[in-house]
Short mmCIF file of the C-alpha atoms (twelve columns), coordinates in Angstrom:
data_MODEL
# 
_entry.id   MODEL 
# 
loop_
_atom_site.group_PDB 
_atom_site.id 
_atom_site.type_symbol 
_atom_site.label_atom_id 
_atom_site.label_alt_id 
_atom_site.label_comp_id 
_atom_site.label_asym_id 
_atom_site.label_seq_id 
_atom_site.Cartn_x 
_atom_site.Cartn_y 
_atom_site.Cartn_z 
_atom_site.pdbx_PDB_model_num 
ATOM 1   C CA . PRO A 1   0.000  0.000   0.000   1 
ATOM 2   C CA . PRO A 2   1.135  3.586   -0.646  1 
ATOM 3   C CA . GLY A 3   1.438  4.299   3.085   1 
ATOM 4   C CA . GLU A 4   3.902  1.430   3.536   1 
ATOM 5   C CA . VAL A 5   5.911  2.599   0.532   1 
ATOM 6   C CA . GLU A 6   6.096  6.126   1.976   1 
ATOM 7   C CA . ARG A 7   7.158  4.822   5.419   1 
ATOM 8   C CA . ALA A 8   9.871  2.613   3.911   1 
ATOM 9   C CA . MET A 9   11.149 5.477   1.761   1 
ATOM 10  C CA . ALA A 10  11.264 7.819   4.772   1 
ATOM 11  C CA . ALA A 11  13.115 5.217   6.860   1 
ATOM 12  C CA . ALA A 12  15.623 4.676   4.031   1 
ATOM 13  C CA . GLY A 13  16.065 8.429   3.540   1 
ATOM 14  C CA . VAL A 14  15.061 8.464   -0.122  1 
ATOM 15  C CA . SER A 15  12.441 10.286  -2.174  1 
ATOM 16  C CA . THR A 16  11.072 9.764   -5.663  1 
ATOM 17  C CA . PRO A 17  12.278 9.262   -8.258  1 
ATOM 18  C CA . TYR A 18  14.768 6.591   -7.297  1 
ATOM 19  C CA . VAL A 19  16.320 3.517   -8.850  1 
ATOM 20  C CA . LEU A 20  17.010 0.537   -6.617  1 
ATOM 21  C CA . LEU A 21  20.317 -1.365  -6.458  1 
ATOM 22  C CA . ILE A 22  20.437 -4.432  -4.223  1 
ATOM 23  C CA . SER A 23  23.684 -5.449  -2.483  1 
ATOM 24  C CA . PRO A 24  26.108 -4.287  -5.183  1 
ATOM 25  C CA . TYR A 25  29.189 -5.504  -3.283  1 
ATOM 26  C CA . GLY A 26  32.390 -6.547  -4.993  1 
ATOM 27  C CA . PRO A 27  33.697 -6.187  -8.537  1 
ATOM 28  C CA . ARG A 28  31.343 -8.752  -10.109 1 
ATOM 29  C CA . LYS A 29  28.307 -6.756  -8.973  1 
ATOM 30  C CA . ASN A 30  29.351 -3.875  -11.270 1 
ATOM 31  C CA . ALA A 31  28.222 -1.065  -8.956  1 
ATOM 32  C CA . THR A 32  30.582 1.542   -10.402 1 
ATOM 33  C CA . ALA A 33  29.312 0.999   -13.949 1 
ATOM 34  C CA . MET A 34  25.659 0.958   -12.850 1 
ATOM 35  C CA . LEU A 35  26.041 4.229   -10.941 1 
ATOM 36  C CA . GLU A 36  27.954 5.788   -13.828 1 
ATOM 37  C CA . ALA A 37  25.170 4.749   -16.228 1 
ATOM 38  C CA . LEU A 38  22.554 6.270   -13.920 1 
ATOM 39  C CA . GLY A 39  24.640 9.439   -13.823 1 
ATOM 40  C CA . VAL A 40  24.538 9.572   -17.630 1 
ATOM 41  C CA . ALA A 41  20.766 8.969   -17.682 1 
ATOM 42  C CA . ARG A 42  19.854 11.227  -14.750 1 
ATOM 43  C CA . ASP A 43  18.853 14.131  -17.013 1 
ATOM 44  C CA . ALA A 44  15.805 12.026  -17.974 1 
ATOM 45  C CA . ALA A 45  14.409 12.263  -14.430 1 
ATOM 46  C CA . PRO A 46  15.047 15.463  -12.485 1 
ATOM 47  C CA . GLY A 47  15.943 14.715  -8.880  1 
ATOM 48  C CA . LEU A 48  16.858 11.082  -9.619  1 
ATOM 49  C CA . GLN A 49  18.542 9.211   -6.778  1 
ATOM 50  C CA . ALA A 50  20.037 5.750   -6.504  1 
ATOM 51  C CA . LEU A 51  18.997 3.757   -3.443  1 
ATOM 52  C CA . VAL A 52  21.488 1.070   -2.465  1 
ATOM 53  C CA . VAL A 53  20.041 -1.546  -0.124  1 
ATOM 54  C CA . GLY A 54  22.176 -4.167  1.576   1 
ATOM 55  C CA . ARG A 55  25.910 -4.679  1.491   1 
ATOM 56  C CA . HIS A 56  27.815 -2.310  -0.773  1 
ATOM 57  C CA . ASP A 57  31.278 -1.147  -1.701  1 
ATOM 58  C CA . PRO A 58  32.681 1.908   0.076   1 
ATOM 59  C CA . PRO A 59  31.325 5.125   -1.424  1 
ATOM 60  C CA . GLY A 60  33.439 6.591   -4.183  1 
ATOM 61  C CA . HIS A 61  32.756 9.407   -6.587  1 
ATOM 62  C CA . ASP A 62  29.009 9.233   -7.112  1 
ATOM 63  C CA . PRO A 63  27.756 10.777  -10.374 1 
ATOM 64  C CA . LEU A 64  24.283 11.306  -8.883  1 
ATOM 65  C CA . PRO A 65  22.817 11.395  -5.371  1 
ATOM 66  C CA . VAL A 66  23.181 7.953   -3.795  1 
ATOM 67  C CA . VAL A 67  21.457 6.861   -0.588  1 
ATOM 68  C CA . ARG A 68  22.953 3.795   1.094   1 
ATOM 69  C CA . CYS A 69  20.617 2.406   3.710   1 
ATOM 70  C CA . GLY A 70  22.103 -1.010  4.487   1 
ATOM 71  C CA . ARG A 71  19.902 -3.956  5.366   1 
ATOM 72  C CA . VAL A 72  16.145 -3.558  5.644   1 
ATOM 73  C CA . SER A 73  13.318 -5.881  6.648   1 
ATOM 74  C CA . ASP A 74  11.588 -8.006  4.026   1 
ATOM 75  C CA . ASP A 75  8.459  -5.840  4.292   1 
ATOM 76  C CA . ALA A 76  10.457 -2.639  3.857   1 
ATOM 77  C CA . LEU A 77  12.300 -4.143  0.886   1 
ATOM 78  C CA . ALA A 78  9.007  -5.083  -0.804  1 
ATOM 79  C CA . ALA A 79  7.783  -1.520  -0.266  1 
ATOM 80  C CA . LEU A 80  11.025 -0.071  -1.674  1 
ATOM 81  C CA . TYR A 81  10.706 -2.261  -4.773  1 
ATOM 82  C CA . SER A 82  7.144  -1.008  -5.148  1 
ATOM 83  C CA . GLY A 83  8.182  2.640   -4.993  1 
ATOM 84  C CA . ALA A 84  11.201 2.385   -7.302  1 
ATOM 85  C CA . GLU A 85  11.238 3.438   -10.920 1 
ATOM 86  C CA . PHE A 86  13.039 0.147   -11.572 1 
ATOM 87  C CA . LEU A 87  15.639 -2.251  -10.208 1 
ATOM 88  C CA . LEU A 88  19.087 -1.961  -11.789 1 
ATOM 89  C CA . PHE A 89  20.862 -5.328  -11.468 1 
ATOM 90  C CA . ALA A 90  23.468 -5.403  -14.237 1 
ATOM 91  C CA . SER A 91  26.109 -7.567  -12.622 1 
ATOM 92  C CA . LEU A 92  29.022 -9.045  -14.550 1 
ATOM 93  C CA . ASN A 93  28.521 -12.531 -13.137 1 
ATOM 94  C CA . GLU A 94  25.505 -13.774 -11.246 1 
ATOM 95  C CA . GLY A 95  23.931 -16.966 -9.997  1 
ATOM 96  C CA . PHE A 96  20.195 -17.144 -9.492  1 
ATOM 97  C CA . GLY A 97  19.627 -13.391 -9.038  1 
ATOM 98  C CA . LEU A 98  16.891 -13.411 -6.410  1 
ATOM 99  C CA . PRO A 99  16.567 -9.583  -6.363  1 
ATOM 100 C CA . VAL A 100 15.322 -9.655  -9.957  1 
ATOM 101 C CA . LEU A 101 12.599 -12.161 -9.121  1 
ATOM 102 C CA . GLU A 102 11.688 -10.211 -5.969  1 
ATOM 103 C CA . ALA A 103 11.380 -7.009  -7.994  1 
ATOM 104 C CA . LEU A 104 9.151  -8.652  -10.594 1 
ATOM 105 C CA . ALA A 105 6.925  -10.100 -7.869  1 
ATOM 106 C CA . CYS A 106 6.485  -6.560  -6.493  1 
ATOM 107 C CA . GLY A 107 5.599  -5.069  -9.886  1 
ATOM 108 C CA . CYS A 108 8.972  -3.335  -10.170 1 
ATOM 109 C CA . PRO A 109 10.496 -3.302  -13.664 1 
ATOM 110 C CA . ALA A 110 14.084 -4.522  -13.846 1 
ATOM 111 C CA . ILE A 111 17.172 -4.049  -15.966 1 
ATOM 112 C CA . THR A 112 19.609 -6.932  -15.816 1 
ATOM 113 C CA . SER A 113 22.550 -8.581  -17.561 1 
ATOM 114 C CA . ARG A 114 22.394 -10.245 -20.949 1 
ATOM 115 C CA . GLY A 115 23.911 -13.707 -21.142 1 
ATOM 116 C CA . SER A 116 23.505 -14.600 -17.481 1 
ATOM 117 C CA . ALA A 117 21.214 -16.798 -15.419 1 
ATOM 118 C CA . VAL A 118 19.400 -13.639 -14.375 1 
ATOM 119 C CA . GLU A 119 18.251 -13.051 -17.948 1 
ATOM 120 C CA . GLU A 120 16.475 -16.409 -17.817 1 
ATOM 121 C CA . ILE A 121 15.050 -15.706 -14.350 1 
ATOM 122 C CA . GLY A 122 13.605 -12.405 -15.593 1 
ATOM 123 C CA . GLY A 123 12.222 -13.751 -18.858 1 
ATOM 124 C CA . ASP A 124 10.167 -11.178 -20.740 1 
ATOM 125 C CA . GLY A 125 9.737  -9.157  -17.548 1 
ATOM 126 C CA . VAL A 126 13.158 -7.506  -17.763 1 
ATOM 127 C CA . LEU A 127 15.224 -5.338  -20.071 1 
ATOM 128 C CA . VAL A 128 18.605 -6.907  -20.706 1 
ATOM 129 C CA . VAL A 129 21.833 -5.003  -21.238 1 
ATOM 130 C CA . ASP A 130 25.483 -5.720  -21.823 1 
ATOM 131 C CA . PRO A 131 26.799 -5.090  -18.305 1 
ATOM 132 C CA . ALA A 132 30.257 -4.226  -19.648 1 
ATOM 133 C CA . VAL A 133 28.967 -1.310  -21.758 1 
ATOM 134 C CA . ILE A 134 27.978 1.723   -19.696 1 
ATOM 135 C CA . ALA A 135 26.267 3.374   -22.679 1 
ATOM 136 C CA . ASN A 136 24.061 0.297   -23.098 1 
ATOM 137 C CA . ILE A 137 23.049 0.377   -19.423 1 
ATOM 138 C CA . ALA A 138 22.456 4.158   -19.588 1 
ATOM 139 C CA . ASP A 139 20.253 3.828   -22.695 1 
ATOM 140 C CA . ALA A 140 18.067 1.236   -20.964 1 
ATOM 141 C CA . CYS A 141 17.844 3.423   -17.845 1 
ATOM 142 C CA . ARG A 142 16.894 6.472   -19.890 1 
ATOM 143 C CA . SER A 143 14.277 4.424   -21.740 1 
ATOM 144 C CA . LEU A 144 12.546 3.340   -18.535 1 
ATOM 145 C CA . LEU A 145 12.862 6.763   -16.937 1 
ATOM 146 C CA . THR A 146 11.177 8.525   -19.850 1 
ATOM 147 C CA . ASP A 147 8.535  6.025   -20.972 1 
ATOM 148 C CA . ARG A 148 5.966  5.352   -18.238 1 
ATOM 149 C CA . ALA A 149 3.868  3.137   -20.535 1 
ATOM 150 C CA . ALA A 150 6.873  0.922   -21.285 1 
ATOM 151 C CA . ARG A 151 7.665  0.735   -17.565 1 
ATOM 152 C CA . ASP A 152 4.070  -0.287  -16.826 1 
ATOM 153 C CA . ARG A 153 4.096  -2.958  -19.575 1 
ATOM 154 C CA . LEU A 154 7.356  -4.364  -18.279 1 
ATOM 155 C CA . ALA A 155 5.995  -4.421  -14.717 1 
ATOM 156 C CA . GLU A 156 2.856  -6.249  -15.873 1 
ATOM 157 C CA . ARG A 157 4.872  -8.866  -17.770 1 
ATOM 158 C CA . GLY A 158 7.182  -9.215  -14.780 1 
ATOM 159 C CA . LEU A 159 4.314  -9.900  -12.389 1 
ATOM 160 C CA . ALA A 160 2.999  -12.635 -14.683 1 
ATOM 161 C CA . HIS A 161 6.463  -14.141 -15.104 1 
ATOM 162 C CA . ALA A 162 7.221  -14.127 -11.358 1 
ATOM 163 C CA . ALA A 163 3.933  -15.901 -10.610 1 
ATOM 164 C CA . ALA A 164 5.364  -19.062 -12.199 1 
ATOM 165 C CA . TYR A 165 8.031  -19.275 -9.482  1 
ATOM 166 C CA . THR A 166 6.195  -21.069 -6.681  1 
ATOM 167 C CA . TRP A 167 7.583  -23.147 -3.848  1 
ATOM 168 C CA . GLU A 168 5.730  -26.167 -5.243  1 
ATOM 169 C CA . GLU A 169 7.342  -25.787 -8.676  1 
ATOM 170 C CA . THR A 170 10.747 -25.255 -7.051  1 
ATOM 171 C CA . ALA A 171 10.303 -28.478 -5.071  1 
ATOM 172 C CA . ARG A 172 9.236  -30.417 -8.211  1 
ATOM 173 C CA . ARG A 173 12.210 -29.170 -10.212 1 
ATOM 174 C CA . SER A 174 14.618 -29.818 -7.348  1 
ATOM 175 C CA . LEU A 175 13.344 -33.378 -6.999  1 
ATOM 176 C CA . ARG A 176 13.710 -33.964 -10.759 1 
ATOM 177 C CA . ALA A 177 17.280 -32.634 -10.631 1 
ATOM 178 C CA . TRP A 178 18.191 -34.887 -7.713  1 
ATOM 179 C CA . GLU A 179 16.615 -37.905 -9.431  1 
ATOM 180 C CA . LYS A 180 18.530 -37.146 -12.625 1 
ATOM 181 C CA . MET A 181 21.822 -36.865 -10.708 1 
ATOM 182 C CA . ALA A 182 21.157 -40.115 -8.840  1 
# 
């Protein structure tokens, strides 16, 4: 609900518009490139901020206002996804990529890495970029920041895609994998 989103934003110290980055810690998470890309695209959304939730690298030169709020509760995280313009999760190397699935389940559009497991996790509910090309990331950011209809379509597709990831289906697939290995 909007009240929960507003409370979570106030507790995190962020205001709209903001883009969410989840735990961008270490070189493979690509935080420097993602922030640089947002800095390039920030003219598309006056007042744009980046909200970094979870573990992160030490602050460096930030090309736009960055709020680092550390860990938050699951409820606050869901509210922050709901209030974000989109999740930016363009890591260089990723496993499952749970933040992308969480974002989609909250109706938050996502930008993620081409050629990774996260691309498959996001399906048609994400925009994919080459995480090694800042201009590519910036173009995708600018696109979502300027086209509300596209953002809404992506969020709708993401909700539908995330609905397929149930605990029951996870258990079935896990059992099949174990049986195949045995």
